[in-house]
Amino acid sequence: MKTILTTGSNGLLGQKITEKVLVEGRVNLVATSAGVNRYPVKEGYEYAEMDILNPEQVKAVVEKYRPDAVIHTAAMTNVDTCEADKELCHRLNVDAVGTLLSICEEKIYS
Ligand SMILES: NC(=O)c1ccc[n+]([C@@H]2O[C@H](COP(=O)([O-])OP(=O)(O)OC[C@H]3O[C@@H](n4cnc5c(N)ncnc54)[C@H](OP(=O)(O)O)[C@@H]3O)[C@@H](O)[C@H]2O)c1
């Protein structure tokens, strides 16, 4: 079975993906998010804490699980928060995506 890794698994989209994977059971899931797992069901998949602003943590998780695919849903989604802290918004919604991609290329495809 293939393994997919989700980022931002505590969020709306991340939780929907976990739900779908658990219902269908066609792939192994590694759900990741910053902090503790808030999805109510804790079995049938793996959870790893992964703050996408922490490259060392991202590297360690990607290297450990070597997923076949990554579904990236971690983001700063509140527009008012983005306006209030544009620098953090850019780091999270732009820079961290590039870092995640580079780490996946390096750790999975090398
Ligand atoms: N929901 C939709 O209908 C929809 C539709 C189309 C596209 N999208 C896109 O899909 C993405 C996710 O949307 P969403 O509705 O699921 O948003 P959301 O509910 O706000 O979820 C985003 C998740 O990212 C997590 N996160 C924030 N910073 C993080 C970090 N540094 N490391 C790891 N995780 C972090 C948040 O954690 P905390 O909960 O701990 O803050 C949150 O759980 C966004 O890019 C959005 O634009 C969503």
PDB file of N, CA and C in Angstrom, residues 37-88:
ATOM      1  N   ASN A  37      -2.177  15.936  18.254  1.00  0.00           N
ATOM      2  CA  ASN A  37      -3.186  15.473  17.301  1.00  0.00           C
ATOM      3  C   ASN A  37      -4.586  15.789  17.837  1.00  0.00           C
ATOM      4  N   ARG A  38      -5.353  16.597  17.089  1.00  0.00           N
ATOM      5  CA  ARG A  38      -6.702  16.926  17.548  1.00  0.00           C
ATOM      6  C   ARG A  38      -7.786  16.150  16.802  1.00  0.00           C
ATOM      7  N   TYR A  39      -7.365  15.226  15.905  1.00  0.00           N
ATOM      8  CA  TYR A  39      -8.387  14.417  15.249  1.00  0.00           C
ATOM      9  C   TYR A  39      -8.917  13.415  16.288  1.00  0.00           C
ATOM     10  N   PRO A  40     -10.240  13.305  16.419  1.00  0.00           N
ATOM     11  CA  PRO A  40     -10.781  12.488  17.523  1.00  0.00           C
ATOM     12  C   PRO A  40     -10.437  11.000  17.452  1.00  0.00           C
ATOM     13  N   VAL A  41     -10.291  10.454  16.252  1.00  0.00           N
ATOM     14  CA  VAL A  41      -9.931   9.026  16.126  1.00  0.00           C
ATOM     15  C   VAL A  41      -8.407   8.935  16.090  1.00  0.00           C
ATOM     16  N   LYS A  42      -7.848   8.071  16.933  1.00  0.00           N
ATOM     17  CA  LYS A  42      -6.379   8.000  17.026  1.00  0.00           C
ATOM     18  C   LYS A  42      -5.811   6.708  16.434  1.00  0.00           C
ATOM     19  N   GLU A  43      -6.660   5.832  15.920  1.00  0.00           N
ATOM     20  CA  GLU A  43      -6.174   4.557  15.393  1.00  0.00           C
ATOM     21  C   GLU A  43      -6.408   4.457  13.897  1.00  0.00           C
ATOM     22  N   GLY A  44      -5.607   3.585  13.250  1.00  0.00           N
ATOM     23  CA  GLY A  44      -5.788   3.343  11.820  1.00  0.00           C
ATOM     24  C   GLY A  44      -4.866   4.185  10.955  1.00  0.00           C
ATOM     25  N   TYR A  45      -4.031   4.982  11.596  1.00  0.00           N
ATOM     26  CA  TYR A  45      -3.060   5.810  10.883  1.00  0.00           C
ATOM     27  C   TYR A  45      -1.994   6.219  11.893  1.00  0.00           C
ATOM     28  N   GLU A  46      -0.926   6.837  11.379  1.00  0.00           N
ATOM     29  CA  GLU A  46       0.111   7.324  12.291  1.00  0.00           C
ATOM     30  C   GLU A  46       0.017   8.835  12.377  1.00  0.00           C
ATOM     31  N   TYR A  47       0.359   9.349  13.537  1.00  0.00           N
ATOM     32  CA  TYR A  47       0.434  10.807  13.693  1.00  0.00           C
ATOM     33  C   TYR A  47       1.848  11.187  14.106  1.00  0.00           C
ATOM     34  N   ALA A  48       2.378  12.235  13.461  1.00  0.00           N
ATOM     35  CA  ALA A  48       3.680  12.770  13.860  1.00  0.00           C
ATOM     36  C   ALA A  48       3.569  14.281  13.954  1.00  0.00           C
ATOM     37  N   GLU A  49       4.115  14.819  15.032  1.00  0.00           N
ATOM     38  CA  GLU A  49       4.141  16.276  15.146  1.00  0.00           C
ATOM     39  C   GLU A  49       5.121  16.834  14.115  1.00  0.00           C
ATOM     40  N   MET A  50       4.672  17.785  13.321  1.00  0.00           N
ATOM     41  CA  MET A  50       5.566  18.374  12.318  1.00  0.00           C
ATOM     42  C   MET A  50       5.156  19.819  12.057  1.00  0.00           C
ATOM     43  N   ASP A  51       5.985  20.723  12.585  1.00  0.00           N
ATOM     44  CA  ASP A  51       5.786  22.154  12.363  1.00  0.00           C
ATOM     45  C   ASP A  51       6.484  22.506  11.060  1.00  0.00           C
ATOM     46  N   ILE A  52       5.734  22.970  10.073  1.00  0.00           N
ATOM     47  CA  ILE A  52       6.362  23.185   8.766  1.00  0.00           C
ATOM     48  C   ILE A  52       7.321  24.380   8.759  1.00  0.00           C
ATOM     49  N   LEU A  53       7.357  25.127   9.859  1.00  0.00           N
ATOM     50  CA  LEU A  53       8.353  26.194   9.985  1.00  0.00           C
ATOM     51  C   LEU A  53       9.650  25.669  10.582  1.00  0.00           C
ATOM     52  N   ASN A  54       9.688  24.379  10.883  1.00  0.00           N
ATOM     53  CA  ASN A  54      10.869  23.778  11.511  1.00  0.00           C
ATOM     54  C   ASN A  54      11.485  22.761  10.535  1.00  0.00           C
ATOM     55  N   PRO A  55      12.426  23.216   9.700  1.00  0.00           N
ATOM     56  CA  PRO A  55      12.984  22.327   8.664  1.00  0.00           C
ATOM     57  C   PRO A  55      13.582  21.050   9.213  1.00  0.00           C
ATOM     58  N   GLU A  56      14.193  21.124  10.397  1.00  0.00           N
ATOM     59  CA  GLU A  56      14.814  19.910  10.956  1.00  0.00           C
ATOM     60  C   GLU A  56      13.748  18.864  11.295  1.00  0.00           C
ATOM     61  N   GLN A  57      12.633  19.358  11.828  1.00  0.00           N
ATOM     62  CA  GLN A  57      11.534  18.434  12.158  1.00  0.00           C
ATOM     63  C   GLN A  57      10.921  17.865  10.871  1.00  0.00           C
ATOM     64  N   VAL A  58      10.774  18.724   9.862  1.00  0.00           N
ATOM     65  CA  VAL A  58      10.218  18.259   8.578  1.00  0.00           C
ATOM     66  C   VAL A  58      11.133  17.198   7.970  1.00  0.00           C
ATOM     67  N   LYS A  59      12.429  17.470   7.982  1.00  0.00           N
ATOM     68  CA  LYS A  59      13.398  16.499   7.432  1.00  0.00           C
ATOM     69  C   LYS A  59      13.291  15.160   8.153  1.00  0.00           C
ATOM     70  N   ALA A  60      13.247  15.211   9.487  1.00  0.00           N
ATOM     71  CA  ALA A  60      13.222  13.972  10.271  1.00  0.00           C
ATOM     72  C   ALA A  60      11.959  13.152   9.968  1.00  0.00           C
ATOM     73  N   VAL A  61      10.822  13.827   9.859  1.00  0.00           N
ATOM     74  CA  VAL A  61       9.565  13.102   9.627  1.00  0.00           C
ATOM     75  C   VAL A  61       9.539  12.532   8.202  1.00  0.00           C
ATOM     76  N   VAL A  62       9.934  13.340   7.237  1.00  0.00           N
ATOM     77  CA  VAL A  62       9.913  12.878   5.835  1.00  0.00           C
ATOM     78  C   VAL A  62      10.894  11.713   5.659  1.00  0.00           C
ATOM     79  N   GLU A  63      12.053  11.826   6.302  1.00  0.00           N
ATOM     80  CA  GLU A  63      13.055  10.766   6.195  1.00  0.00           C
ATOM     81  C   GLU A  63      12.541   9.475   6.857  1.00  0.00           C
ATOM     82  N   LYS A  64      11.859   9.631   7.974  1.00  0.00           N
ATOM     83  CA  LYS A  64      11.364   8.449   8.698  1.00  0.00           C
ATOM     84  C   LYS A  64      10.295   7.711   7.887  1.00  0.00           C
ATOM     85  N   TYR A  65       9.347   8.455   7.316  1.00  0.00           N
ATOM     86  CA  TYR A  65       8.192   7.787   6.686  1.00  0.00           C
ATOM     87  C   TYR A  65       8.322   7.627   5.172  1.00  0.00           C
ATOM     88  N   ARG A  66       9.170   8.431   4.546  1.00  0.00           N
ATOM     89  CA  ARG A  66       9.383   8.371   3.094  1.00  0.00           C
ATOM     90  C   ARG A  66       8.050   8.149   2.343  1.00  0.00           C
ATOM     91  N   PRO A  67       7.145   9.101   2.451  1.00  0.00           N
ATOM     92  CA  PRO A  67       5.820   8.925   1.831  1.00  0.00           C
ATOM     93  C   PRO A  67       5.901   8.913   0.303  1.00  0.00           C
ATOM     94  N   ASP A  68       4.929   8.243  -0.311  1.00  0.00           N
ATOM     95  CA  ASP A  68       4.840   8.265  -1.785  1.00  0.00           C
ATOM     96  C   ASP A  68       4.275   9.597  -2.268  1.00  0.00           C
ATOM     97  N   ALA A  69       3.471  10.227  -1.427  1.00  0.00           N
ATOM     98  CA  ALA A  69       2.902  11.525  -1.805  1.00  0.00           C
ATOM     99  C   ALA A  69       2.684  12.354  -0.545  1.00  0.00           C
ATOM    100  N   VAL A  70       2.779  13.656  -0.708  1.00  0.00           N
ATOM    101  CA  VAL A  70       2.511  14.588   0.383  1.00  0.00           C
ATOM    102  C   VAL A  70       1.337  15.469  -0.027  1.00  0.00           C
ATOM    103  N   ILE A  71       0.350  15.576   0.861  1.00  0.00           N
ATOM    104  CA  ILE A  71      -0.758  16.516   0.623  1.00  0.00           C
ATOM    105  C   ILE A  71      -0.591  17.650   1.627  1.00  0.00           C
ATOM    106  N   HIS A  72      -0.257  18.803   1.098  1.00  0.00           N
ATOM    107  CA  HIS A  72       0.134  19.928   1.956  1.00  0.00           C
ATOM    108  C   HIS A  72      -1.071  20.824   2.232  1.00  0.00           C
ATOM    109  N   THR A  73      -1.581  20.758   3.468  1.00  0.00           N
ATOM    110  CA  THR A  73      -2.732  21.606   3.808  1.00  0.00           C
ATOM    111  C   THR A  73      -2.408  22.588   4.935  1.00  0.00           C
ATOM    112  N   ALA A  74      -1.220  22.475   5.537  1.00  0.00           N
ATOM    113  CA  ALA A  74      -0.868  23.416   6.611  1.00  0.00           C
ATOM    114  C   ALA A  74      -0.758  24.813   6.029  1.00  0.00           C
ATOM    115  N   ALA A  75      -1.375  25.770   6.682  1.00  0.00           N
ATOM    116  CA  ALA A  75      -1.355  27.135   6.159  1.00  0.00           C
ATOM    117  C   ALA A  75      -1.869  28.098   7.211  1.00  0.00           C
ATOM    118  N   MET A  76      -1.565  29.373   6.996  1.00  0.00           N
ATOM    119  CA  MET A  76      -2.237  30.423   7.753  1.00  0.00           C
ATOM    120  C   MET A  76      -3.422  30.850   6.893  1.00  0.00           C
ATOM    121  N   THR A  77      -4.614  30.561   7.360  1.00  0.00           N
ATOM    122  CA  THR A  77      -5.796  30.725   6.504  1.00  0.00           C
ATOM    123  C   THR A  77      -6.678  31.910   6.908  1.00  0.00           C
ATOM    124  N   ASN A  78      -6.438  32.461   8.090  1.00  0.00           N
ATOM    125  CA  ASN A  78      -7.270  33.578   8.527  1.00  0.00           C
ATOM    126  C   ASN A  78      -6.729  34.873   7.904  1.00  0.00           C
ATOM    127  N   VAL A  79      -7.528  35.487   7.052  1.00  0.00           N
ATOM    128  CA  VAL A  79      -7.015  36.642   6.292  1.00  0.00           C
ATOM    129  C   VAL A  79      -6.664  37.820   7.202  1.00  0.00           C
ATOM    130  N   ASP A  80      -7.400  37.997   8.283  1.00  0.00           N
ATOM    131  CA  ASP A  80      -7.081  39.093   9.201  1.00  0.00           C
ATOM    132  C   ASP A  80      -5.726  38.860   9.871  1.00  0.00           C
ATOM    133  N   THR A  81      -5.476  37.591  10.252  1.00  0.00           N
ATOM    134  CA  THR A  81      -4.180  37.248  10.854  1.00  0.00           C
ATOM    135  C   THR A  81      -3.057  37.456   9.837  1.00  0.00           C
ATOM    136  N   CYS A  82      -3.327  37.109   8.596  1.00  0.00           N
ATOM    137  CA  CYS A  82      -2.323  37.293   7.539  1.00  0.00           C
ATOM    138  C   CYS A  82      -2.005  38.784   7.365  1.00  0.00           C
ATOM    139  N   GLU A  83      -3.041  39.602   7.380  1.00  0.00           N
ATOM    140  CA  GLU A  83      -2.834  41.050   7.242  1.00  0.00           C
ATOM    141  C   GLU A  83      -2.053  41.596   8.433  1.00  0.00           C
ATOM    142  N   ALA A  84      -2.366  41.066   9.615  1.00  0.00           N
ATOM    143  CA  ALA A  84      -1.734  41.577  10.836  1.00  0.00           C
ATOM    144  C   ALA A  84      -0.267  41.153  10.935  1.00  0.00           C
ATOM    145  N   ASP A  85       0.079  40.001  10.361  1.00  0.00           N
ATOM    146  CA  ASP A  85       1.470  39.521  10.429  1.00  0.00           C
ATOM    147  C   ASP A  85       1.868  38.982   9.057  1.00  0.00           C
ATOM    148  N   LYS A  86       2.138  39.938   8.163  1.00  0.00           N
ATOM    149  CA  LYS A  86       2.443  39.558   6.773  1.00  0.00           C
ATOM    150  C   LYS A  86       3.737  38.760   6.673  1.00  0.00           C
ATOM    151  N   GLU A  87       4.678  39.046   7.548  1.00  0.00           N
ATOM    152  CA  GLU A  87       5.967  38.352   7.486  1.00  0.00           C
ATOM    153  C   GLU A  87       5.779  36.858   7.828  1.00  0.00           C
ATOM    154  N   LEU A  88       5.044  36.600   8.905  1.00  0.00           N
ATOM    155  CA  LEU A  88       4.790  35.195   9.284  1.00  0.00           C
ATOM    156  C   LEU A  88       3.940  34.501   8.219  1.00  0.00           C
TER     157      LEU A  88
END
